[in-house]
C-alpha positions as semicolon CSV with decimal commas, in nm:
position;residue;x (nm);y (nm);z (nm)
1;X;0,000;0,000;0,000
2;X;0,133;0,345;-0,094
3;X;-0,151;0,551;0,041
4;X;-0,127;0,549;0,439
5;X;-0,405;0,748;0,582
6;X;-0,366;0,928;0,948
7;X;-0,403;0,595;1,199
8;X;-0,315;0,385;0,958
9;X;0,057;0,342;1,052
10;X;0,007;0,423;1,442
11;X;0,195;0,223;1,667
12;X;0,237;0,337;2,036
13;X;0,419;0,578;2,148
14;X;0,390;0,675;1,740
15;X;0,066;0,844;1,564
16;X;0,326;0,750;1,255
17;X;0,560;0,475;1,265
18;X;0,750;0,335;0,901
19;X;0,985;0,101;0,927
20;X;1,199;-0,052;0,655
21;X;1,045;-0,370;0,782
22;X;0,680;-0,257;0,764
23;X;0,725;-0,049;0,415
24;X;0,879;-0,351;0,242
25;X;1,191;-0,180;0,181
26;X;1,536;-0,140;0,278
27;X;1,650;0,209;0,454
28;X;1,441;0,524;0,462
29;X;1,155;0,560;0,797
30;X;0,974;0,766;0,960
31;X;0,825;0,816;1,340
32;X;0,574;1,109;1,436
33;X;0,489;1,097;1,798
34;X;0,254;1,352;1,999
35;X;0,433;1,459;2,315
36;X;0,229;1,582;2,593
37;X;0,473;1,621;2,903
38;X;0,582;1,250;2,931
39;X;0,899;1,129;2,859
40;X;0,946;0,871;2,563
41;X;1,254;0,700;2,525
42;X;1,398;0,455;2,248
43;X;1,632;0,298;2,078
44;X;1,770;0,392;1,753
45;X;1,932;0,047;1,669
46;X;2,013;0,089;1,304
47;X;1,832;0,340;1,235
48;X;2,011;0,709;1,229
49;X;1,745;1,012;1,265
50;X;1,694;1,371;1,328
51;X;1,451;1,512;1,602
52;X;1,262;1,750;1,450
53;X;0,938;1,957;1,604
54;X;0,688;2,018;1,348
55;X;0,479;2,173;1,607
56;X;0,588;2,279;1,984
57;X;0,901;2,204;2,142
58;X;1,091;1,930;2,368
59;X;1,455;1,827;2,489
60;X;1,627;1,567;2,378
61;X;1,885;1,337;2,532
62;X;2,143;1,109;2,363
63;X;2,356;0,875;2,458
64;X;2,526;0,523;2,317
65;X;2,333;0,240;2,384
66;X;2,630;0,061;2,532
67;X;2,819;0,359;2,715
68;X;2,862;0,568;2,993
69;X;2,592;0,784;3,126
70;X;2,869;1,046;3,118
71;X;2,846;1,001;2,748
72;X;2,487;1,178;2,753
73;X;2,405;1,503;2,519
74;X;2,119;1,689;2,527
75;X;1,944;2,013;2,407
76;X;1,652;2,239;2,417
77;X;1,434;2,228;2,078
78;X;1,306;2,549;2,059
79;X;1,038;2,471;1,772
80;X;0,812;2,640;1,651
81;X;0,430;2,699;1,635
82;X;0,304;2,522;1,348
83;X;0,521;2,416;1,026
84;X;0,418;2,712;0,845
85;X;0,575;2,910;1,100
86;X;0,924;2,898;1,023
87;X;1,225;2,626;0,969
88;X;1,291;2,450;1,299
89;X;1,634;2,380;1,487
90;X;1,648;1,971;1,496
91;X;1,919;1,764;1,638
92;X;2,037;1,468;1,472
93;X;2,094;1,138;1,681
94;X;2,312;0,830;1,528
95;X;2,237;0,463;1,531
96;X;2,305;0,238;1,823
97;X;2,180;0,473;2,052
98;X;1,908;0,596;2,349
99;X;1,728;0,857;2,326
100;X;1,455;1,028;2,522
101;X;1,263;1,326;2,411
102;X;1,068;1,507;2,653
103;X;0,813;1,790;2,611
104;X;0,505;1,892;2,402
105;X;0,409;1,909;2,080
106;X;0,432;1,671;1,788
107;X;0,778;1,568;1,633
108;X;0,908;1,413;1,347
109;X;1,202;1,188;1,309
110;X;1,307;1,110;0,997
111;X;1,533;0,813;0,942
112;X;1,780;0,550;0,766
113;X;1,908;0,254;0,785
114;X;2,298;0,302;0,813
115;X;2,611;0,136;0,900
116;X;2,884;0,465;1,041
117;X;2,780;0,588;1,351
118;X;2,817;1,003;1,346
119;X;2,826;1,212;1,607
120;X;2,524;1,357;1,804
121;X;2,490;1,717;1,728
122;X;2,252;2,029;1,765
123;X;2,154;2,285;1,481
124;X;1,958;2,586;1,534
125;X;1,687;2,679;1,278
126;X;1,870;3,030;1,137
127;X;2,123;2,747;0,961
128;X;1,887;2,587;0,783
129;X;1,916;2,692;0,382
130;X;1,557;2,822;0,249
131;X;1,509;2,745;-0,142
132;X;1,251;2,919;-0,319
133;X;1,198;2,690;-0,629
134;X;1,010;2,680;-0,931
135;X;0,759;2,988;-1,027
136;X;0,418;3,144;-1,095
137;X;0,184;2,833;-0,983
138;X;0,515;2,557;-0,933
139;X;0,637;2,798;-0,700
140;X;0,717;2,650;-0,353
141;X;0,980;2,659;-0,065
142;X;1,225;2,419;0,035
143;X;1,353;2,377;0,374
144;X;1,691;2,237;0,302
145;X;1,780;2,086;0,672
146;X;1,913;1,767;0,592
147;X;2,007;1,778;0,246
148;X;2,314;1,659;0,062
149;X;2,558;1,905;0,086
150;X;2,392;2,113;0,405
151;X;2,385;1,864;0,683
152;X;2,598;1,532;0,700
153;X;2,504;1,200;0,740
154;X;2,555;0,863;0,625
155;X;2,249;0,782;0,460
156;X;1,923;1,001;0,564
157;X;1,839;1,279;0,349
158;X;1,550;1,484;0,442
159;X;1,368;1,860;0,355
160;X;1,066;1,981;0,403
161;X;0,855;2,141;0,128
162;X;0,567;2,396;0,201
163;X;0,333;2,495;-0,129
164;X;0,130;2,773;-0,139
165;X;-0,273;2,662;-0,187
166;X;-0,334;2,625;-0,506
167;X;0,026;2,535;-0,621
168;X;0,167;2,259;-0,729
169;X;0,517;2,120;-0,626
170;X;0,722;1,800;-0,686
171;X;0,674;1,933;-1,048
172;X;0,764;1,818;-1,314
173;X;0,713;1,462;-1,173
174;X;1,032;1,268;-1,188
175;X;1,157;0,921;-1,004
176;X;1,471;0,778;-0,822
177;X;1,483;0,444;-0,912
178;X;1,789;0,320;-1,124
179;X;2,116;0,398;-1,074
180;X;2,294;0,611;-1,379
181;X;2,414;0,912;-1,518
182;X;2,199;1,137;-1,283
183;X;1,979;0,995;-1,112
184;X;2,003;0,770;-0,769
185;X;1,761;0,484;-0,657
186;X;1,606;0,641;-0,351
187;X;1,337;0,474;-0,111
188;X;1,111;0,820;-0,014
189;X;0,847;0,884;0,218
190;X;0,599;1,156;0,155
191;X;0,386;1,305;0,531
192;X;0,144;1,553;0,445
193;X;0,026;1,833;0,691
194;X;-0,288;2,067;0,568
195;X;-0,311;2,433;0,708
196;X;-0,743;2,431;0,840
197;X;-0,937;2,148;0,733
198;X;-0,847;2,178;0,381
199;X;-0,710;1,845;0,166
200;X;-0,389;1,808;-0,103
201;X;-0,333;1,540;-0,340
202;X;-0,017;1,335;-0,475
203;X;0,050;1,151;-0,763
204;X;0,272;0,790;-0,785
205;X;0,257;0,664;-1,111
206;X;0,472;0,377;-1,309
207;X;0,820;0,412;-1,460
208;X;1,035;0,148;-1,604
209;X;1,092;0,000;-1,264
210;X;0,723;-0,122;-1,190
211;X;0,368;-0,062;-1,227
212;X;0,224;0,207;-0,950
213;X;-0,086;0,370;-0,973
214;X;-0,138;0,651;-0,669
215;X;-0,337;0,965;-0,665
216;X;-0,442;1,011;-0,317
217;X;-0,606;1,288;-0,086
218;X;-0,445;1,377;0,177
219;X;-0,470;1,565;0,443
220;X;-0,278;1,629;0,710
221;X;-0,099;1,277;0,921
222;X;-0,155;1,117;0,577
223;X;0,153;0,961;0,446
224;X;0,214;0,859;0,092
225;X;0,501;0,552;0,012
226;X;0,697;0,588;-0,302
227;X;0,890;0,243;-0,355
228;X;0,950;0,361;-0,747
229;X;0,774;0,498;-1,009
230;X;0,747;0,902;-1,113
231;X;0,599;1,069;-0,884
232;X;0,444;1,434;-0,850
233;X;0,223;1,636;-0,902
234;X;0,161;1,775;-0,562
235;X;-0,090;1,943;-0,546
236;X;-0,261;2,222;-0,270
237;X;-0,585;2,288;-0,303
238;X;-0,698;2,629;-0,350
239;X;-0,732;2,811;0,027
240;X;-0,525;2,569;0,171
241;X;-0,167;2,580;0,201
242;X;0,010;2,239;0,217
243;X;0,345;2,080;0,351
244;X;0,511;1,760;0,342
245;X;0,822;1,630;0,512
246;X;1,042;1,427;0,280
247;X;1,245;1,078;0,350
248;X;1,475;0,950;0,122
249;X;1,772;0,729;0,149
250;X;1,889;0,448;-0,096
251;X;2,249;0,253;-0,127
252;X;2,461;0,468;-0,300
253;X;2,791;0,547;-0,125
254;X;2,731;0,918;-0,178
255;X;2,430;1,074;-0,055
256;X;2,226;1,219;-0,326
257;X;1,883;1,386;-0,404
258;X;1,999;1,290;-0,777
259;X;1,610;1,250;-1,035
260;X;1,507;1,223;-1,338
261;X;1,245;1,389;-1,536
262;X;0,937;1,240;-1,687
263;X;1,065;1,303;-2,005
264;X;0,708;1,424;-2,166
265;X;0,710;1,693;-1,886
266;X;1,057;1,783;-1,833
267;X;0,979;2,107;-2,130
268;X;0,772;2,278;-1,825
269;X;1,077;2,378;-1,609
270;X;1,185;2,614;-1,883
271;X;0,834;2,775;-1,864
272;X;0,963;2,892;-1,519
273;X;1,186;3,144;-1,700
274;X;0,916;3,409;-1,776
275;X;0,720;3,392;-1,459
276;X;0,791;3,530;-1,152
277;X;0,786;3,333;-0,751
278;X;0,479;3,330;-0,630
279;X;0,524;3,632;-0,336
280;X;0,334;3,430;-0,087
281;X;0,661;3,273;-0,001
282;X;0,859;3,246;0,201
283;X;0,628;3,115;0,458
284;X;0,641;3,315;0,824
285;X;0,971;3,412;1,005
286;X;1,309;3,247;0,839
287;X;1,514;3,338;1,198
């Protein structure tokens, strides 16, 4: 199944929890729990992630699985109020180790499967790149946390993409699914939030790699698995500004965001030439 809706991949302490295991793949996942005061604690095992509040705040504590409790880290997420608010700070927590978070709000943690174990280490949300990309109704931002090339790590990649309503973004579609000249295979996870009530949609469709046919509403806690296939548009609804967190990570040695175009659709990024970003972005306070 491609199309998880809100619930559908709850597993406590998580109101999202994607495994490799339970998405029948090999390396990218993704936890969402909703803090309210209580500590939850965990294991990373193989799994390296970030900590990052999509709404409200917490601390987080690290330390090996098998070390000292003088080996412990921690900070102070600051947050933020909603994920149309602003980037976040996040903190980024490697495998083989235990965590607790500690706070309230709700918080994602994107993650890989990996094999080097990085450092623990704390970045505050005015170092986090902001793309504006595309233009006229393709505009969108890009929160460029943990992207290749901004934030190292040995497999996760992860951004965060916020479209205006009535936009569309992951435009033209594209894929990551065979390794070559320019393009990576890439497991990715799609989690959809919707400002008010309002609803999105994304599109999976087939490539060379498989038959996949996905166009989904979602709104927001809905989650959308792309195994292959092109995938895009996404689109926001007019009156209702959408976001999605992205997941990717694959086995290439180098991390890479590396795609490739529909071909019948690639003509409309030229198009972008004569029109100007939408001014709606960037969304709220960039600090």
């Amino acid at each position: 199944m491609t199309y998880l809706p809100y619930g559908k991949a709850a597993a406590d302490p998580w109101s999202v929890e994607i495994t490799p295991e339970t998405a029948g793949w090999t390396y990218s996942g993704l936890r969402v729990v909703e803090l309210d005061g209580e500590p939850v604690s965990f294991g990373t095992g193989e799994e390296e992630m970030v900590i990052l509040p999509l709404a409200g705040s917490c601390t987080v504590r690290c330390a090996p699985s098998s070390g000292s409790p003088d080996e412990t880290v921690g900070w102070e997420l600051r947050g933020r109020e909603s994920v149309f608010d602003s980037p976040s700070d996040f903190a980024y927590v490697p495998i083989a180790s235990q965590v607790t978070l500690e706070g309230r709000g709700r918080i994602a943690l994107p993650a890989a499967r990996a094999t080097r174990r990085l450092e623990p280490r704390y970045v505050p949300a005015s170092e986090v790149p902001v793309e504006i990309r595309g233009a006229g109704q393709a505009t969108r931002q890009v929160n460029n946390f943990c992207a290749p090339g901004v934030f190292d790590c040995d497999k996760l990649v992860a951004v965060e993409v916020l479209t205006p309503g009535g936009n569309w973004s992951s435009y033209p579609p594209h894929k990551h699914d065979t390794a070559g000249e320019g393009e990576a295979v890439l497991e990715e996870i799609y989690y959809f939030e919707v400002a008010g009530e309002g609803m999105g949609y994304q599109r999976v469709y087939s490539s060379e790699r498989g038959r996949i046919d996905t166009l989904a509403e979602v709104t927001s806690g809905d989650v959308v698995l792309v195994p292959y296939g092109y995938h895009g548009p996404s689109m926001a609804t007019p009156g209702y500004d959408m976001y999605y967190l992205n997941v990717l990570a694959g086995p290439a040695e180098e991390r890479t965001m590396a795609f490739c175009d529909d071909p019948r659709h690639a003509w409309i990024r030229s198009s972008w030439e004569d029109q100007a970003p939408d001014p709606r972005l960037p969304f709220g306070r960039t600090r």
